[in-house]
Amino acid sequence: MIGNPNGGEVFENAFNKACQSEGKNIVLIPQGTHMLRPIVLKGPCKGQVEFQIIGTLQAPMDKASTINVDHWITFQYIDQLILGGGGKLDGQGPSAWDDNTCCKDPNCKSLPIVSSSFNSYLQHLA
């Protein structure tokens, strides 16, 4: 469950319900910090899914939860996916950086940045 160190069940159930509904569907992540285990969210979906992240989704720091896992949040086969809300995705970077082999793997591709801000009112990428 969100808020639980093994988090994901509530998040996954909310996504599945939104994915199976027609029209535009919103999954709201409220204020607060919510632990989220590595998760794969798969479509195709019947309608558009929008994640409104108001709070913070936080990856687990314990390495046991990420053994043989090379992702944190994966969205697959979802057309018209929208991520918004101004919240945070906290991957607990320093706890994972030593395990990152992407710089050594020629098949590792960087995620394109469409829109982002870095703790600044004026500095934006588009």
PDB file of C-alpha atoms in Angstrom:
ATOM      1  CA  MET A   1       0.000   0.000   0.000  1.00  0.00           C
ATOM      2  CA  ILE A   2       1.071   3.556  -0.469  1.00  0.00           C
ATOM      3  CA  GLY A   3       2.618   4.656   2.818  1.00  0.00           C
ATOM      4  CA  ASN A   4       3.859   1.127   3.486  1.00  0.00           C
ATOM      5  CA  PRO A   5       7.533   0.176   2.886  1.00  0.00           C
ATOM      6  CA  ASN A   6       6.286  -2.530   0.493  1.00  0.00           C
ATOM      7  CA  GLY A   7       3.956   0.041  -1.117  1.00  0.00           C
ATOM      8  CA  GLY A   8       2.234  -0.475  -4.409  1.00  0.00           C
ATOM      9  CA  GLU A   9      -1.046  -2.317  -3.902  1.00  0.00           C
ATOM     10  CA  VAL A  10      -3.246   0.793  -3.561  1.00  0.00           C
ATOM     11  CA  PHE A  11      -1.341   2.546  -6.363  1.00  0.00           C
ATOM     12  CA  GLU A  12      -1.660  -0.479  -8.648  1.00  0.00           C
ATOM     13  CA  ASN A  13      -5.374  -0.955  -7.870  1.00  0.00           C
ATOM     14  CA  ALA A  14      -6.098   2.720  -8.586  1.00  0.00           C
ATOM     15  CA  PHE A  15      -4.234   2.472 -11.892  1.00  0.00           C
ATOM     16  CA  ASN A  16      -6.032  -0.740 -12.907  1.00  0.00           C
ATOM     17  CA  LYS A  17      -9.436   0.800 -12.173  1.00  0.00           C
ATOM     18  CA  ALA A  18      -8.570   3.941 -14.161  1.00  0.00           C
ATOM     19  CA  CYS A  19      -7.098   1.892 -17.009  1.00  0.00           C
ATOM     20  CA  GLN A  20     -10.236  -0.231 -17.373  1.00  0.00           C
ATOM     21  CA  SER A  21     -12.561   2.794 -17.476  1.00  0.00           C
ATOM     22  CA  GLU A  22     -13.433   4.689 -20.645  1.00  0.00           C
ATOM     23  CA  GLY A  23     -12.889   8.422 -21.007  1.00  0.00           C
ATOM     24  CA  LYS A  24     -10.358  10.486 -19.067  1.00  0.00           C
ATOM     25  CA  ASN A  25      -9.400   8.997 -15.701  1.00  0.00           C
ATOM     26  CA  ILE A  26      -7.286  10.568 -12.970  1.00  0.00           C
ATOM     27  CA  VAL A  27      -5.162   8.756 -10.395  1.00  0.00           C
ATOM     28  CA  LEU A  28      -4.473  11.243  -7.580  1.00  0.00           C
ATOM     29  CA  ILE A  29      -1.448  10.925  -5.323  1.00  0.00           C
ATOM     30  CA  PRO A  30      -2.309  13.199  -2.354  1.00  0.00           C
ATOM     31  CA  GLN A  31       0.016  15.337  -0.258  1.00  0.00           C
ATOM     32  CA  GLY A  32       2.458  13.467   1.915  1.00  0.00           C
ATOM     33  CA  THR A  33       5.247  10.990   1.278  1.00  0.00           C
ATOM     34  CA  HIS A  34       4.177   7.606  -0.057  1.00  0.00           C
ATOM     35  CA  MET A  35       6.613   4.694  -0.298  1.00  0.00           C
ATOM     36  CA  LEU A  36       6.308   2.814  -3.575  1.00  0.00           C
ATOM     37  CA  ARG A  37       8.043  -0.474  -4.355  1.00  0.00           C
ATOM     38  CA  PRO A  38       9.218  -1.147  -7.931  1.00  0.00           C
ATOM     39  CA  ILE A  39       6.105  -1.484 -10.055  1.00  0.00           C
ATOM     40  CA  VAL A  40       5.089  -2.124 -13.679  1.00  0.00           C
ATOM     41  CA  LEU A  41       1.806  -0.569 -14.821  1.00  0.00           C
ATOM     42  CA  LYS A  42       0.608  -2.094 -18.095  1.00  0.00           C
ATOM     43  CA  GLY A  43      -1.977  -1.091 -20.659  1.00  0.00           C
ATOM     44  CA  PRO A  44      -3.518  -0.967 -23.059  1.00  0.00           C
ATOM     45  CA  CYS A  45      -6.117   1.174 -21.331  1.00  0.00           C
ATOM     46  CA  LYS A  46      -9.692   1.833 -22.428  1.00  0.00           C
ATOM     47  CA  GLY A  47      -9.354   5.571 -21.838  1.00  0.00           C
ATOM     48  CA  GLN A  48      -6.796   8.241 -21.081  1.00  0.00           C
ATOM     49  CA  VAL A  49      -5.001   7.931 -17.737  1.00  0.00           C
ATOM     50  CA  GLU A  50      -3.601  10.951 -15.933  1.00  0.00           C
ATOM     51  CA  PHE A  51      -1.465  10.722 -12.797  1.00  0.00           C
ATOM     52  CA  GLN A  52      -1.789  13.845 -10.647  1.00  0.00           C
ATOM     53  CA  ILE A  53       1.109  13.606  -8.219  1.00  0.00           C
ATOM     54  CA  ILE A  54       0.556  16.228  -5.517  1.00  0.00           C
ATOM     55  CA  GLY A  55       2.668  14.567  -2.824  1.00  0.00           C
ATOM     56  CA  THR A  56       5.898  12.596  -3.064  1.00  0.00           C
ATOM     57  CA  LEU A  57       6.329   9.044  -4.333  1.00  0.00           C
ATOM     58  CA  GLN A  58       9.448   7.627  -2.724  1.00  0.00           C
ATOM     59  CA  ALA A  59      11.437   4.560  -3.736  1.00  0.00           C
ATOM     60  CA  PRO A  60      12.500   2.109  -1.028  1.00  0.00           C
ATOM     61  CA  MET A  61      16.079   2.414   0.207  1.00  0.00           C
ATOM     62  CA  ASP A  62      16.520  -1.241   1.104  1.00  0.00           C
ATOM     63  CA  LYS A  63      18.351  -3.142  -1.601  1.00  0.00           C
ATOM     64  CA  ALA A  64      16.373  -6.324  -0.864  1.00  0.00           C
ATOM     65  CA  SER A  65      13.297  -4.820  -2.533  1.00  0.00           C
ATOM     66  CA  THR A  66      15.221  -4.162  -5.752  1.00  0.00           C
ATOM     67  CA  ILE A  67      17.174  -7.396  -6.215  1.00  0.00           C
ATOM     68  CA  ASN A  68      17.063  -8.333  -9.922  1.00  0.00           C
ATOM     69  CA  VAL A  69      14.984  -5.210 -10.654  1.00  0.00           C
ATOM     70  CA  ASP A  70      16.269  -2.543 -13.034  1.00  0.00           C
ATOM     71  CA  HIS A  71      13.342  -0.123 -12.770  1.00  0.00           C
ATOM     72  CA  TRP A  72      11.284   1.747 -10.228  1.00  0.00           C
ATOM     73  CA  ILE A  73       8.117   2.865 -11.994  1.00  0.00           C
ATOM     74  CA  THR A  74       7.478   1.454 -15.468  1.00  0.00           C
ATOM     75  CA  PHE A  75       4.542   2.429 -17.679  1.00  0.00           C
ATOM     76  CA  GLN A  76       3.979   0.028 -20.605  1.00  0.00           C
ATOM     77  CA  TYR A  77       1.564   0.158 -23.538  1.00  0.00           C
ATOM     78  CA  ILE A  78      -0.372   3.187 -22.263  1.00  0.00           C
ATOM     79  CA  ASP A  79      -1.464   5.652 -24.947  1.00  0.00           C
ATOM     80  CA  GLN A  80      -2.015   9.299 -23.990  1.00  0.00           C
ATOM     81  CA  LEU A  81      -0.474   8.931 -20.518  1.00  0.00           C
ATOM     82  CA  ILE A  82      -0.239  12.233 -18.626  1.00  0.00           C
ATOM     83  CA  LEU A  83       1.967  12.834 -15.568  1.00  0.00           C
ATOM     84  CA  GLY A  84       1.364  16.079 -13.712  1.00  0.00           C
ATOM     85  CA  GLY A  85       0.500  17.685 -10.420  1.00  0.00           C
ATOM     86  CA  GLY A  86       3.738  19.329  -9.363  1.00  0.00           C
ATOM     87  CA  GLY A  87       4.646  16.587  -6.870  1.00  0.00           C
ATOM     88  CA  LYS A  88       7.912  14.691  -6.586  1.00  0.00           C
ATOM     89  CA  LEU A  89       9.318  11.358  -7.679  1.00  0.00           C
ATOM     90  CA  ASP A  90      12.036  10.630  -5.115  1.00  0.00           C
ATOM     91  CA  GLY A  91      14.100   7.715  -6.349  1.00  0.00           C
ATOM     92  CA  GLN A  92      16.404   7.911  -3.288  1.00  0.00           C
ATOM     93  CA  GLY A  93      19.268   8.559  -5.725  1.00  0.00           C
ATOM     94  CA  PRO A  94      22.315   8.310  -3.461  1.00  0.00           C
ATOM     95  CA  SER A  95      21.240   4.865  -2.210  1.00  0.00           C
ATOM     96  CA  ALA A  96      21.056   3.534  -5.785  1.00  0.00           C
ATOM     97  CA  TRP A  97      23.846   5.326  -7.643  1.00  0.00           C
ATOM     98  CA  ASP A  98      26.492   2.721  -6.831  1.00  0.00           C
ATOM     99  CA  ASP A  99      24.317   0.072  -8.498  1.00  0.00           C
ATOM    100  CA  ASN A 100      23.655   2.066 -11.691  1.00  0.00           C
ATOM    101  CA  THR A 101      25.365   0.402 -14.651  1.00  0.00           C
ATOM    102  CA  CYS A 102      23.696   2.529 -17.328  1.00  0.00           C
ATOM    103  CA  CYS A 103      26.907   4.409 -18.150  1.00  0.00           C
ATOM    104  CA  LYS A 104      28.533   1.035 -18.992  1.00  0.00           C
ATOM    105  CA  ASP A 105      25.589  -0.404 -20.954  1.00  0.00           C
ATOM    106  CA  PRO A 106      25.330   0.691 -24.623  1.00  0.00           C
ATOM    107  CA  ASN A 107      21.682  -0.465 -24.691  1.00  0.00           C
ATOM    108  CA  CYS A 108      20.678   1.874 -21.850  1.00  0.00           C
ATOM    109  CA  LYS A 109      18.748   4.834 -23.239  1.00  0.00           C
ATOM    110  CA  SER A 110      18.082   8.079 -21.402  1.00  0.00           C
ATOM    111  CA  LEU A 111      14.520   9.190 -20.854  1.00  0.00           C
ATOM    112  CA  PRO A 112      13.703  12.307 -22.896  1.00  0.00           C
ATOM    113  CA  ILE A 113      12.881  15.344 -20.778  1.00  0.00           C
ATOM    114  CA  VAL A 114       9.750  17.070 -22.016  1.00  0.00           C
ATOM    115  CA  SER A 115       9.145  19.522 -19.197  1.00  0.00           C
ATOM    116  CA  SER A 116      10.892  19.829 -15.893  1.00  0.00           C
ATOM    117  CA  SER A 117      12.020  22.322 -13.286  1.00  0.00           C
ATOM    118  CA  PHE A 118      14.909  22.116 -10.882  1.00  0.00           C
ATOM    119  CA  ASN A 119      14.036  23.883  -7.593  1.00  0.00           C
ATOM    120  CA  SER A 120      13.776  27.133  -9.476  1.00  0.00           C
ATOM    121  CA  TYR A 121      11.039  29.500 -10.540  1.00  0.00           C
ATOM    122  CA  LEU A 122      12.900  30.453 -13.720  1.00  0.00           C
ATOM    123  CA  GLN A 123      14.924  27.452 -14.853  1.00  0.00           C
ATOM    124  CA  HIS A 124      12.832  25.133 -17.036  1.00  0.00           C
ATOM    125  CA  LEU A 125      13.514  22.626 -19.798  1.00  0.00           C
ATOM    126  CA  ALA A 126      11.076  22.117 -22.622  1.00  0.00           C
TER     127      ALA A 126
END
